[in-house]
XYZ file of C-alpha atoms in Angstrom:
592
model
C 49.506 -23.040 -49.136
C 47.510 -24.975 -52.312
C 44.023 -24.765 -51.867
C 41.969 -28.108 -53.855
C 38.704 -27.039 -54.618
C 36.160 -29.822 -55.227
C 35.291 -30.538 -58.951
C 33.199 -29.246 -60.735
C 30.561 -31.894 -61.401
C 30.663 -32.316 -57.086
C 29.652 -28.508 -56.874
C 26.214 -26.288 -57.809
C 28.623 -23.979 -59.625
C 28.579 -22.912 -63.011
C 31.745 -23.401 -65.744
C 32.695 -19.932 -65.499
C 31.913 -19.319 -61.600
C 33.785 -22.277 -60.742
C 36.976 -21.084 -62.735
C 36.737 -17.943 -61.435
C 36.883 -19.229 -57.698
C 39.565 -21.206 -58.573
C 41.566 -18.052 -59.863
C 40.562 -16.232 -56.828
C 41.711 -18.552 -54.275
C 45.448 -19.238 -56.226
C 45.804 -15.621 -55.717
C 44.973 -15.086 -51.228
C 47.560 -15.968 -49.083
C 46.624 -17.670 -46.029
C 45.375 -14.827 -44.034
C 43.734 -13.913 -46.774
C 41.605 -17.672 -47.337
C 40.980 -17.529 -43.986
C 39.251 -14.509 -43.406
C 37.566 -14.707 -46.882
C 36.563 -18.318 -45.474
C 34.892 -16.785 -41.882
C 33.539 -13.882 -44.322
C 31.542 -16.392 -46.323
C 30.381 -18.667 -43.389
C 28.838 -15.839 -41.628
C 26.995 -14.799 -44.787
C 25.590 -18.207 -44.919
C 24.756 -18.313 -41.186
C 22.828 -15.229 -42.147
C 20.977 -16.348 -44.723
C 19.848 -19.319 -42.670
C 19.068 -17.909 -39.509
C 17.769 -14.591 -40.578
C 19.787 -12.847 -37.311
C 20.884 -9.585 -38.499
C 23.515 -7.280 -36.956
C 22.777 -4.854 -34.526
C 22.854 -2.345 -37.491
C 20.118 -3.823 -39.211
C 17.656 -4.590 -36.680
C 14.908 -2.055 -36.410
C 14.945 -0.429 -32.581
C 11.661 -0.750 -31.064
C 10.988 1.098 -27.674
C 8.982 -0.438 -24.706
C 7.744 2.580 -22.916
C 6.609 1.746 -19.363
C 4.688 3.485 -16.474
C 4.562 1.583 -12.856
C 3.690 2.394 -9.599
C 4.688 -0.532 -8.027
C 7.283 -2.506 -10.164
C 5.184 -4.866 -12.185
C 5.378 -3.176 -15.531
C 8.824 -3.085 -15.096
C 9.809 -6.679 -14.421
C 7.324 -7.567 -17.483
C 9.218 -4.666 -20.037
C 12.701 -6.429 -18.842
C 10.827 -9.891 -19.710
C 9.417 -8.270 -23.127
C 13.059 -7.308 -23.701
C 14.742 -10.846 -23.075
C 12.197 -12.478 -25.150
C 12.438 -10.276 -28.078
C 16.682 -10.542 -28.446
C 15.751 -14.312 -28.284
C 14.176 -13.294 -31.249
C 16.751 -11.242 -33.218
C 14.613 -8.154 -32.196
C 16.584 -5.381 -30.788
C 14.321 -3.176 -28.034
C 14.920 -0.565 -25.635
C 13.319 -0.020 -22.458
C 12.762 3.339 -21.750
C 10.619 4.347 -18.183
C 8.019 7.039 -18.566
C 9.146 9.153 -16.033
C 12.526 9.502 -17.732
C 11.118 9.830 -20.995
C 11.536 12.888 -23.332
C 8.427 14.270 -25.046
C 10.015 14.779 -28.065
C 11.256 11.579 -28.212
C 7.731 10.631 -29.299
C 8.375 12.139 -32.788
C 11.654 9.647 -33.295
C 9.710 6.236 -32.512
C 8.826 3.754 -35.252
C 7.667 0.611 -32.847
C 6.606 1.539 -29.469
C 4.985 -1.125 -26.732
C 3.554 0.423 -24.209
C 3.366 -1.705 -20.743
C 1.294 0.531 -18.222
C -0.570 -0.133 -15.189
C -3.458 2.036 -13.271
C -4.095 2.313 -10.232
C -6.792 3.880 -7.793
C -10.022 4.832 -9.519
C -8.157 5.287 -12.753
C -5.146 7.261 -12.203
C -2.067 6.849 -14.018
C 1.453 5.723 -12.322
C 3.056 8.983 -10.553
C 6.092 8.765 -13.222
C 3.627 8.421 -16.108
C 1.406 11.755 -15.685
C 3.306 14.350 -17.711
C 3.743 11.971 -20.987
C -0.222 11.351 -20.525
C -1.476 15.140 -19.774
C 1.021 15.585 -22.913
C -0.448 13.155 -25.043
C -4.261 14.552 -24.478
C -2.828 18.238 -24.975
C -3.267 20.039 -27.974
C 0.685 20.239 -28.312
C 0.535 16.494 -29.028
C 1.824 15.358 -32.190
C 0.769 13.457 -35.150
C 2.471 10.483 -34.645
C 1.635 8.836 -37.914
C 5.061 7.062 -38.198
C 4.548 4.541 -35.094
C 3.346 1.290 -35.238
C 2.560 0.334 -31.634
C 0.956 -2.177 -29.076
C -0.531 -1.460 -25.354
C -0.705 -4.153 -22.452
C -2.525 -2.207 -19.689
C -2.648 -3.963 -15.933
C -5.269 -2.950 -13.467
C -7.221 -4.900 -10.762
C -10.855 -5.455 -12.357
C -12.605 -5.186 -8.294
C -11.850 -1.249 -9.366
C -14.376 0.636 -11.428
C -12.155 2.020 -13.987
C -10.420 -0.678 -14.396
C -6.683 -0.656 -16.536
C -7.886 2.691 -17.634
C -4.456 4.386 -18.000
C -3.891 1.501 -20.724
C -7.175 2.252 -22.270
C -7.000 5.675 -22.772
C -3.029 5.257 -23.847
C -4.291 2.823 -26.744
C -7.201 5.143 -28.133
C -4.859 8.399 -28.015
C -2.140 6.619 -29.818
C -4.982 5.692 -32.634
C -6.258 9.133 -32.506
C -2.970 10.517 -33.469
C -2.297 8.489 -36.380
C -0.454 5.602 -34.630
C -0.912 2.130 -36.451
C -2.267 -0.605 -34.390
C -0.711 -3.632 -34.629
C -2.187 -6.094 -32.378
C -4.994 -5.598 -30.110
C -4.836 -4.192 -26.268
C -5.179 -6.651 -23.704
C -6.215 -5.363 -20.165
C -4.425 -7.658 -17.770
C -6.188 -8.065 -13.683
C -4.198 -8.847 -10.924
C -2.999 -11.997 -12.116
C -1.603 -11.346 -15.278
C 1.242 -13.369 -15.656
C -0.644 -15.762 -18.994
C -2.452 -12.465 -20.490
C 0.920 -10.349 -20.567
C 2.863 -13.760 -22.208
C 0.362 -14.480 -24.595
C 0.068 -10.762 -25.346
C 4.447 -10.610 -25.908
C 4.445 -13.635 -27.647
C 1.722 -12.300 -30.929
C 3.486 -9.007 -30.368
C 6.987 -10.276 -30.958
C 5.355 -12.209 -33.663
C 3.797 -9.277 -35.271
C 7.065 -7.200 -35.273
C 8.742 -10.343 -36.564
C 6.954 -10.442 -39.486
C 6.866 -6.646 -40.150
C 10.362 -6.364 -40.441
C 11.350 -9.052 -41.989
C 12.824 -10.959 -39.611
C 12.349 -14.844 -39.132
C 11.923 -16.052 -35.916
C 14.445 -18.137 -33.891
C 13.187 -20.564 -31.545
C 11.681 -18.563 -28.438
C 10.405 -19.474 -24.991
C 8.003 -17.654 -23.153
C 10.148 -18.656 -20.132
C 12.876 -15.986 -19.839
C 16.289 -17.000 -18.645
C 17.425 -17.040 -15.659
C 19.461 -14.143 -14.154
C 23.081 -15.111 -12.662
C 22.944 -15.457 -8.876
C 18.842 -14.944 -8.607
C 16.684 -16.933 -6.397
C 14.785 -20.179 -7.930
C 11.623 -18.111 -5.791
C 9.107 -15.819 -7.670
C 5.807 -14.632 -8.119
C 5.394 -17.996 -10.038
C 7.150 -20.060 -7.494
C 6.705 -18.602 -3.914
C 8.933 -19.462 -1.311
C 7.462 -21.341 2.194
C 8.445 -19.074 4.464
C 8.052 -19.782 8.183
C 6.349 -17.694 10.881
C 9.469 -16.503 13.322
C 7.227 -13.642 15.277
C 3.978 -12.443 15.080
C 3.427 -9.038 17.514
C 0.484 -7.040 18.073
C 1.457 -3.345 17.945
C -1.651 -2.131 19.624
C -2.059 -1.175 23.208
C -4.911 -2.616 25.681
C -7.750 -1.098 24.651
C -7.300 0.545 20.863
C -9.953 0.032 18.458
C -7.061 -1.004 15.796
C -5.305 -4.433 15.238
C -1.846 -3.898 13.875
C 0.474 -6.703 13.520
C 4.430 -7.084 13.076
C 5.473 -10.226 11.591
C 8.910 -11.741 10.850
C 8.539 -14.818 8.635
C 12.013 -16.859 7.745
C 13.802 -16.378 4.250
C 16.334 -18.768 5.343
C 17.406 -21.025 2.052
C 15.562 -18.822 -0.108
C 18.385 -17.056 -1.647
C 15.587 -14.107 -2.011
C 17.263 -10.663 -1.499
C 15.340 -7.462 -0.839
C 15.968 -3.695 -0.730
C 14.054 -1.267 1.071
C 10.930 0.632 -0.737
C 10.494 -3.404 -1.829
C 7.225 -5.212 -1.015
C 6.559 -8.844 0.455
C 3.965 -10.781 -1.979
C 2.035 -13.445 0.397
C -0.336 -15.898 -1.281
C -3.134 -15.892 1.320
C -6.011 -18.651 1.554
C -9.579 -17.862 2.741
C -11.008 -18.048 6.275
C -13.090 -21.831 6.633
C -16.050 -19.564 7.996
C -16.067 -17.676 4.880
C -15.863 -20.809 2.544
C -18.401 -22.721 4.195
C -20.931 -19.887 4.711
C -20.475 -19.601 0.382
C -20.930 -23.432 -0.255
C -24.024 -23.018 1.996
C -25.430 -20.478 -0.303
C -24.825 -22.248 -3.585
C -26.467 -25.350 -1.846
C -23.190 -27.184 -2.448
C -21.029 -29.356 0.457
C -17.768 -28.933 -0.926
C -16.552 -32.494 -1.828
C -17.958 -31.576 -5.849
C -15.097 -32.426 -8.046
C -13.947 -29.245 -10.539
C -11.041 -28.965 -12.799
C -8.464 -26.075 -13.609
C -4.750 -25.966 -14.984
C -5.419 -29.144 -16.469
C -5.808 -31.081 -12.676
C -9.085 -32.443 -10.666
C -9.587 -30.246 -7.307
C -12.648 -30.893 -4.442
C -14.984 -27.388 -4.774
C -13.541 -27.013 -1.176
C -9.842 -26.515 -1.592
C -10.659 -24.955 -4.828
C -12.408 -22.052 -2.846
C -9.981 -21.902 0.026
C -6.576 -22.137 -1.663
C -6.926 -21.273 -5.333
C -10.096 -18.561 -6.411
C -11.355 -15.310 -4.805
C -14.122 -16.005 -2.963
C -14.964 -12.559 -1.540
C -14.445 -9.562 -3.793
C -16.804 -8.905 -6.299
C -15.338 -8.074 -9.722
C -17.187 -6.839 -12.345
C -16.253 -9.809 -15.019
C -16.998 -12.307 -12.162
C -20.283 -10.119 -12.085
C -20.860 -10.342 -16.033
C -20.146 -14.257 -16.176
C -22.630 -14.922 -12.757
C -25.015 -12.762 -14.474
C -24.719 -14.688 -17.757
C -25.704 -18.399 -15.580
C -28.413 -16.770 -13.426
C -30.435 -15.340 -16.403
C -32.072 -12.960 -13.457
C -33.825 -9.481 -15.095
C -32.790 -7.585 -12.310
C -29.411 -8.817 -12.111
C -29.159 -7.489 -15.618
C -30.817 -4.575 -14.736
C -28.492 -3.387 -11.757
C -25.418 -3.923 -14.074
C -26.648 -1.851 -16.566
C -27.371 1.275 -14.463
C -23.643 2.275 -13.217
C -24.924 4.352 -10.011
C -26.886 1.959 -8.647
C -24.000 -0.778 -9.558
C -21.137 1.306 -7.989
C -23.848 1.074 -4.606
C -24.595 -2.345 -4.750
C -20.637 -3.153 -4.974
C -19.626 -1.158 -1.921
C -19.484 -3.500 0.841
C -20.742 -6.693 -0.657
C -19.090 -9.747 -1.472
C -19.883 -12.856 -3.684
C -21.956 -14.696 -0.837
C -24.370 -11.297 -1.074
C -24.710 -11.828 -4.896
C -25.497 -15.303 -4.564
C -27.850 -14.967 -2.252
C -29.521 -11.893 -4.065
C -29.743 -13.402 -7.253
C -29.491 -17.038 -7.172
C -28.865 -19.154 -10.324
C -31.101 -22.036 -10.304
C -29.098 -24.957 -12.174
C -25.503 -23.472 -11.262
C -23.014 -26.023 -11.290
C -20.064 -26.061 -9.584
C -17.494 -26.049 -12.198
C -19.430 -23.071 -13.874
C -19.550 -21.345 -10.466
C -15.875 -21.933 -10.356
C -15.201 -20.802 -14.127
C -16.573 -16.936 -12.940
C -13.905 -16.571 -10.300
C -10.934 -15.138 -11.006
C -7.850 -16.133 -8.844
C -6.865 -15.483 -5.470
C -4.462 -12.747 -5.839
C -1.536 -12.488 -3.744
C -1.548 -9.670 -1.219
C 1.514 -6.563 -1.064
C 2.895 -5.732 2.323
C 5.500 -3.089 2.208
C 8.749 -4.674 3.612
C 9.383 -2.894 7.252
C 13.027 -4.377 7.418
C 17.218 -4.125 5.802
C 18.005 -6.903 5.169
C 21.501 -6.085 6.565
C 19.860 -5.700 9.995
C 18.094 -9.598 9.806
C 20.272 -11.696 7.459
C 17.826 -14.484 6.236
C 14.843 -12.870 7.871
C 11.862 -10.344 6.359
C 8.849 -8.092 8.558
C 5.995 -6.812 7.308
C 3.355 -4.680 9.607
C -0.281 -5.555 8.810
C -3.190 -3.938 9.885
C -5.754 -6.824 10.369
C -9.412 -5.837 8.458
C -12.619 -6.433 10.510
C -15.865 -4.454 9.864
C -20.034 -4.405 9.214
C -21.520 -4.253 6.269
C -25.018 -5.234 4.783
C -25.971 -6.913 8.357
C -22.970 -9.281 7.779
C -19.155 -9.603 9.298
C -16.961 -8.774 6.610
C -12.779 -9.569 6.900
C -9.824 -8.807 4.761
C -8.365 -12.243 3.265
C -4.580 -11.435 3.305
C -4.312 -9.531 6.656
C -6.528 -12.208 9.030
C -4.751 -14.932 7.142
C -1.588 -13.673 8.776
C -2.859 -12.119 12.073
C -4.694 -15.306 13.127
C -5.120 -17.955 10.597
C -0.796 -18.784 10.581
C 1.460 -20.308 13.301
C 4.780 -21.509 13.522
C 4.050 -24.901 11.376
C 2.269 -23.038 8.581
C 4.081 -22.650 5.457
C 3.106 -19.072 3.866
C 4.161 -18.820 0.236
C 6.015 -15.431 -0.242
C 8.091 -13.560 -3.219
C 9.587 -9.982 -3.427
C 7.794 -7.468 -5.101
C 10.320 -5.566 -6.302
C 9.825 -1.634 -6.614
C 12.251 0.734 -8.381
C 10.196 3.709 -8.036
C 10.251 3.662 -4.050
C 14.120 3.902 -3.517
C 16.395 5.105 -0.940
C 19.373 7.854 -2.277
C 22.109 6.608 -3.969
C 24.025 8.684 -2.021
C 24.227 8.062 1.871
C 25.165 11.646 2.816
C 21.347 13.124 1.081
C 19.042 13.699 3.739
C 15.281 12.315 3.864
C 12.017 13.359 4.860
C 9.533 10.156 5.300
C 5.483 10.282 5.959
C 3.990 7.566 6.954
C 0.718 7.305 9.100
C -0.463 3.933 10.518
C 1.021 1.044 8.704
C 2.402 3.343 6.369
C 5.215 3.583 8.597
C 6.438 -0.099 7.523
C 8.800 1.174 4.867
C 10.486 4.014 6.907
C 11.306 1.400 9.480
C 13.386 -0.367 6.640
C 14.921 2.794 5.380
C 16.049 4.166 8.899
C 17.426 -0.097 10.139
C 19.281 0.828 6.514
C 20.632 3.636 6.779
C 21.909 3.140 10.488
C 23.655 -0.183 8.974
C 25.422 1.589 6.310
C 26.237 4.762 8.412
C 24.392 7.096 6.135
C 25.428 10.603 7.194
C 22.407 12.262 5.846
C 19.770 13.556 8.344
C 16.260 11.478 8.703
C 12.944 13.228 9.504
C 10.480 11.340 10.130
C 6.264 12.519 10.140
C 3.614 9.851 11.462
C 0.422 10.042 12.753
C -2.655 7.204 14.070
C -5.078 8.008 16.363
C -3.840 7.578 19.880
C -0.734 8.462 21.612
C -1.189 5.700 24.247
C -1.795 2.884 22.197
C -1.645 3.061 18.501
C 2.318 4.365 18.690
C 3.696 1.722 16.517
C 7.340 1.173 16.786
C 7.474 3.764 19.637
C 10.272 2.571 21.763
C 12.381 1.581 18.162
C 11.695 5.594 17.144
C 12.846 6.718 20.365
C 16.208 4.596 20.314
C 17.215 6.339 16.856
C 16.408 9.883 18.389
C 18.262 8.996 21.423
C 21.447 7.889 19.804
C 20.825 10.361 16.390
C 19.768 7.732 13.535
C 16.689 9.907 13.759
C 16.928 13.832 13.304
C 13.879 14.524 14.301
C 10.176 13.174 14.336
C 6.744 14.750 14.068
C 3.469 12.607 15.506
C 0.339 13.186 15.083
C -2.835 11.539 17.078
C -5.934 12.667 15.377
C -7.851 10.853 18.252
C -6.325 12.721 21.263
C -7.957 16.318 21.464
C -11.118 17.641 20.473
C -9.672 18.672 16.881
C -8.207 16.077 14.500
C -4.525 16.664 13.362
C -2.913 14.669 11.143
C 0.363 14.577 9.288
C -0.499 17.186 6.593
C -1.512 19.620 9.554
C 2.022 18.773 11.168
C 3.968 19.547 7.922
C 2.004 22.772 7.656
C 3.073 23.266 11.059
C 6.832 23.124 10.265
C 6.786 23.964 6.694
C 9.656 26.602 6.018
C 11.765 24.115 7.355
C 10.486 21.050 5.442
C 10.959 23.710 2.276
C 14.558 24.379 3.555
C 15.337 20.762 3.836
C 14.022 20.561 0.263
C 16.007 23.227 -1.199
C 19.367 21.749 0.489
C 18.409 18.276 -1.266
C 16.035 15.938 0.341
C 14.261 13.269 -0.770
C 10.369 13.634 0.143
C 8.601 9.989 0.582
C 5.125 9.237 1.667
C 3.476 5.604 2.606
C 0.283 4.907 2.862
C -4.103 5.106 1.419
C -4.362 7.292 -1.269
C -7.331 8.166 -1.571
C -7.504 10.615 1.305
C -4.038 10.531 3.253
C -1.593 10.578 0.206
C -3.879 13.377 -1.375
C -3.785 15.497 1.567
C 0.151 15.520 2.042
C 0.539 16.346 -2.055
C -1.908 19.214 -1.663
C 0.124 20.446 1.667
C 3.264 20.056 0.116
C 1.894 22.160 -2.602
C 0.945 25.290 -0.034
C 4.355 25.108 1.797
C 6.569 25.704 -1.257
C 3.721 28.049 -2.802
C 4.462 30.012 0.733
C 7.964 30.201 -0.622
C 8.329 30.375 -4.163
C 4.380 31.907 -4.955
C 1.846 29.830 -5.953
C 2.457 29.849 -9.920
C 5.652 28.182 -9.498
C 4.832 25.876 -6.615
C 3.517 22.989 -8.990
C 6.098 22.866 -11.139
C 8.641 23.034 -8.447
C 7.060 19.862 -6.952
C 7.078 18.069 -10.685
C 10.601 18.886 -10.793
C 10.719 16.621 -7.996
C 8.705 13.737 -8.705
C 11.091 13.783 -12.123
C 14.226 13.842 -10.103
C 13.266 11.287 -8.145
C 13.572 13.232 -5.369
C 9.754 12.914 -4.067
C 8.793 9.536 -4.461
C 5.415 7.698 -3.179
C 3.896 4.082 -2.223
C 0.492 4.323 -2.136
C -2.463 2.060 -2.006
């Protein structure tokens, strides 16, 4: 094979480097030329793009903590948008995550929500008691990041992310770009936040950026229907679970996925994008002295004040931003006063609503648009999923427990759950999305048994797991706890519960009705109640989940669980035992 090289004068080659080249190339044979010829075309592909191999790309870590799945689906966005980038990350989850590991890192992003009055995700507590512990290390070698994500009508709100970022800085850590504390609709704050991030690390290590999109790509056979872009589901039934005569209002609802192409799993959630009751709206516009037909703009479109209440912004919760922006347009001294004394602000909060602080502290020349600009957004609402999907192809339930009560001299209502108890037929489209959650997961292995807690409509999620397990044939045994407050009429699912026992889904089930005798029992009482045998089904390899509020219920049944195996094992081991659990996934919680 000849090989013609161009001549000299048609080249940017000197004398001597072109004669050499052409010495070179008289000697390959055409294996040779062509290799040598793929060789230098990926050198200059190098050059141009800046995309190093896999070898030469620093590692950075994204270390994330979730309760419920959000921090999650946003690490596996981070991590999509950053190999767009030539950036080569690793997601690692805090609950699998090895202390040690801490002294290896060189970039670390932390993604971590909070939850409660500022308490970290379940899988995130031992790497946070170990980073405030005086075996913490310096950690001088890490540059690092922190998104936190919270809901901001909490006190402490994004705390866990907060604290995360100062530690980090107090043990040598480098900063480099800001924390941003993300509320419940966090979606623009956590791409903005990825996007100077990626930049940052770009830049740090040398590496030019490629054209990037904050969109992330889509994933092979996954639904066009997100958080972003909701599906209109249809109302198929909508049954009140309640006896004649309860003091409760619990709801079971089976909207349509059909054409959705959205799959679920059970321990996954239903997102519904609620809109505020009329009553509420109007009795606000009354108190601004506004009629609703005011025009006011967001996203870049022209909206009446009207639908921009009822569809789009909350217009009940008080946050404590939407408080500090109010505050800012009312210019009232005792407004500023209240916020600035954090007892008698945490009082005023409880059981008030925006109407109450407009009509406490009114803002003389308030326009609507500004009014508007404090809100934040109307969150969607989380409703556990009660339902396989291999029991109701095309179908998804949720059990809600409607939210009515007095407070301040005025009728109060919870948005989400009245919205679907009263305010939805069979014509009304209700935007939904899965809300997937890893961290709330059946065994892997059908043959494990499970123990489930779930009082009132904490029970939604053990109604999916049993309709799965029966559809797969799981061998393992199911034991089932729940408790409300009357046998008679607040037994949700009864005859469904007594159908598995009858034909052996079920194992066994435990119910407790605080309302029926003179002492209250609940399911922590029951567990007590049977707890060598809950230890023994622990020791031969259950899974342990509980449902429900955690404030009080969820608290209860960790502090009981605690006592039975300290019964067994003696109460210095009995903590440990049960964080050997939680890591093994074996004792997993969705609580609220």
């Amino acid at each position: 094979m000849q090989i013609l090289l161009p001549e000299r004068s048609q080249t940017p080659l000197s004398g001597d480097q072109h004669h050499i080249l052409q010495q070179f190339i008289a000697a390959l044979s055409p294996e040779q030329a062509a290799w040598i010829g793929g060789y230098l075309t990926g050198l200059v592909t190098k050059d141009l793009t800046a995309v190093p191999s896999a070898d030469d790309i620093a590692e950075i870590t994204i270390l994330v903590g979730s309760q419920t799945g959000n921090s999650e689906v946003l690490a596996e966005q981070m991590h999509r948008l950053a190999a767009g980038r030539g950036l080569k990350t690793v997601i690692k989850k805090m609950g699998d995550y090895k202390l040690l590991q801490l002294k290896a890192e060189k970039n670390l992003l932390v993604i971590i929500s909070t939850y409660g009055e500022g308490e970290p995700p379940d899988n995130a507590r031992e790497l946070v008691e170990h980073l405030f512990s005086k075996r913490a290390p310096s950690l001088t070698q890490i540059q690092f990041a922190v998104l936190g994500l919270g809901d901001s009508s909490y006190e402490f709100f994004c705390k866990t992310g907060v604290d995360f970022d100062r530690r980090l800085e107090e043990l040598g850590a480098t900063r480099i770009h800001p924390r941003v504390d993300c509320d419940v609709d966090y979606e623009s704050k956590a791409e903005a936040w990825m996007d100077a991030v990626l930049n940052e690390l770009s830049v740090r290590l040398e590496i030019k950026l490629q054209t990037a999109v904050l969109t992330s790509p889509p994933v092979a056979g996954a639904s066009a229907y997100s958080r972003k872009n909701p599906f209109p589901a249809l109302l198929l039934e909508n049954i009140r679970l309640n006896g004649r005569g309860s003091i409760k209002e619990t709801h079971h609802l089976e909207l349509s996925l059909d054409g959705s192409g959205l799959t679920y799993e059970p321990g996954d959630a239903l997102g519904v994008y609620p809109s505020n009751a009329p009553d509420v709206i109007n009795a606000l516009l009354q108190a601004l002295h506004f009629d609703g037909t005011e025009p006011v703009t967001f996203d870049d479109k022209d909206f009446f004040l009207y639908d921009a209440l009822f569809s789009y912004f909350e217009a009940t919760i008080i946050t404590r931003p939407m408080m500090q922006k109010y505050a800012l347009l009312a210019s009232n001294r005792k407004l500023d006063q209240l916020q600035k004394d954090k007892h008698k602000l945490k009082d005023y909060l409880h059981g008030r609503e925006i109407i109450d602080l407009v009509e406490d502290f009114p803002a003389g020349n308030l326009s609507p648009q500004a009014f508007i600009d404090c809100l934040r957004r109307l969150p969607p609402r989380l409703y556990s999923i009660a339902s396989s999907l291999k029991q109701h192809p095309d179908e998804v339930h949720i059990t809600v427990a409607v939210v009515r009560y007095q407070s301040h001299g005025r009728y109060r209502q919870g948005v989400g759950s009245t919205f679907l108890a009263e305010r939805i037929d069979e014509d009304t489209i209700i935007p939904v999305y899965i809300d997937s959650n890893n961290n709330f997961k059946l065994p892997v292995d059908p043959s494990t048994s499970i123990i489930m807690i779930g009082p009132g409509t904490g029970i939604a999620p053990f109604r999916a797991f049993v309709e799965e397990r029966e559809a797969i044939g799981a061998t393992g045994k199911n034991w089932l706890f729940f408790g409300d407050q009357h046998f008679e009429t607040d037994f949700l699912y009864q005859a469904e519960w007594l159908r598995y026992l009858k034909n052996g889904v079920l194992t066994r089930m435990n119910v407790a009705f605080s309302r029926d005798q003179e002492q209250k029992i609940y399911v922590q009482h029951l567990m007590a109640e049977h707890g060598k045998e809950l230890y023994m089904w622990l020791q031969d390899g259950a899974h342990l989940y509980v449902c429900g509020d955690e404030k009080r219920m969820a608290h209860d049944v960790h502090t009981a669980l605690i006592k039975i195996v300290a019964a067994e094992i003696g109460t210095d081991n009995a903590e440990d035992y049960v964080v050997n659990l939680q890591k093994a996934k074996r004792y997993q919680r969705d609580v609220y």
